[in-house]
Phi, psi and omega in degrees: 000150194074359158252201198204110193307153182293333168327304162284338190316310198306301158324301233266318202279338190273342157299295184315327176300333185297171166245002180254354190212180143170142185339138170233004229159120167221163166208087208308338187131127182229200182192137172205217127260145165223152173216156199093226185240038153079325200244114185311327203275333179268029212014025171253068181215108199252163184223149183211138135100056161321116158216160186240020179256187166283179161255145218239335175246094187273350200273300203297310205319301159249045149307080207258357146288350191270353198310310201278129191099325164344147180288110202270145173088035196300165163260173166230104171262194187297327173272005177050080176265102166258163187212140181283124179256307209226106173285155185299339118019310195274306155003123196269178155267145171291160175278167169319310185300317206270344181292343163271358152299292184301306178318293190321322190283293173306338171267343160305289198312302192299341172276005192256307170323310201277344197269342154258018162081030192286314182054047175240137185281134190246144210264193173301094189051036198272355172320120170227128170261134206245132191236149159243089176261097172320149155204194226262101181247119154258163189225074201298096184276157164274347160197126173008266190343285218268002153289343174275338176279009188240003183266303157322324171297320197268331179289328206309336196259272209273154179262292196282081158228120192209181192260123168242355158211178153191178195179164186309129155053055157181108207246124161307104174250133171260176179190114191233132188283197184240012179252082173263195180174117178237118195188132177275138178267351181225184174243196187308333186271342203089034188241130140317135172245350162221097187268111193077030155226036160326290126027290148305306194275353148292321160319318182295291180333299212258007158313281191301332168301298217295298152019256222281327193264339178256031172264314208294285238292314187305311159333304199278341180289304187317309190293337169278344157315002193253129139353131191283145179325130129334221101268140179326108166349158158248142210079355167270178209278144165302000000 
């Protein structure tokens, strides 16, 4: 938080350069783990070993045995650097629907268990997912014109580009890539599902960046191909 990811810089400063638009928001594209309900906004949600690079090391990365305790919203950098954004503390309670869902899912694994006779107790929600979230730019335009020519620029690239507000002398554009990627790593017991496929499964991660960084790059030859910003209405804010 408070930058502008390496990824993105590039996109971002030649939008910032016009005089009809700039950047409010950005995110180049990431990878992470996750447990809870999925939704970020509700915090009942924890994420763990963000990056937003490729991964270089597939065995420590997803080695989901070293996970527990791990810091949430650690970054994973090269020096495997973590950092706390939110103590568990903070955490909302899950919802109803999904905690009886979940439940229901553990008590299916675990009779399943004990009926081969494994007698191992499955903990809490322990499903952990591993996500590729693409990316993500809003843009503030200043008026339907120059939000319909960045609109344009950006379908030459992207499917998910639209107007997500507007308001006097300010038109929202949002813009979302397309290589996401959502897939549980475990099952409701916490049994791994792909043990000794590190390896595979750093290609789906490191696919999808490299993806995801030449979509950014094909945006940014588009956006210096666009016409220089017009002038400004008369009467809108400078």
């Amino acid at each position: 938080a408070g930058g502008i990811d390496l990824h993105a810089r590039e996109v971002c400063a030649v939008i910032n350069e016009r005089d009809d638009c700039f950047t409010t928001s950005s995110c180049s594209g990431r990878a992470f783990f996750w447990q809870g309900e999925g939704v970020k906004s509700t915090n009942a949600f924890s994420r763990f070993r963000v990056t937003h690079e490729l991964v270089l090391e597939a065995a420590p990365y997803f080695d989901l045995g070293t996970l527990p305790g791990e810091t949430v919203d650690g970054a994973w950098e090269e020096h495997r650097h973590r950092t706390r954004e939110r103590p568990p503390s903070e955490l909302k309670p899950r919802s109803r629907a999904l905690t009886a869902f979940s439940g229901a899912a553990r008590r299916l694994c675990c009779l399943s268990r004990e009926g081969r006779g494994d007698g191992a107790e499955c903990g809490r929600d322990p499903v952990v997912w591993l996500r590729f979230e693409p990316f993500i730019l809003h843009v503030c335009c200043r008026d339907f014109p120059a939000a319909a020519g960045l609109i344009a620029a950006a379908r030459q690239v992207f499917k998910n580009v639209g107007v997500q507000s507007w308001a006097e002398n300010k038109v929202m554009v949002a813009i979302w890539g397309d290589e996401g990627l959502e897939m549980a790593l475990t099952d409701p017991c916490g049994r791994p599902l792909f043990a000794g496929r590190a390896a595979w499964l750093q290609e789906q991660v490191n696919s999808r960046h490299r993806r995801n960084w030449s979509k950014i790059d094909r945006f940014t030859e588009a956006l210096r191909a666009m016409p220089p910003a017009g002038p400004a209405p008369k009467g809108s804010a400078p």
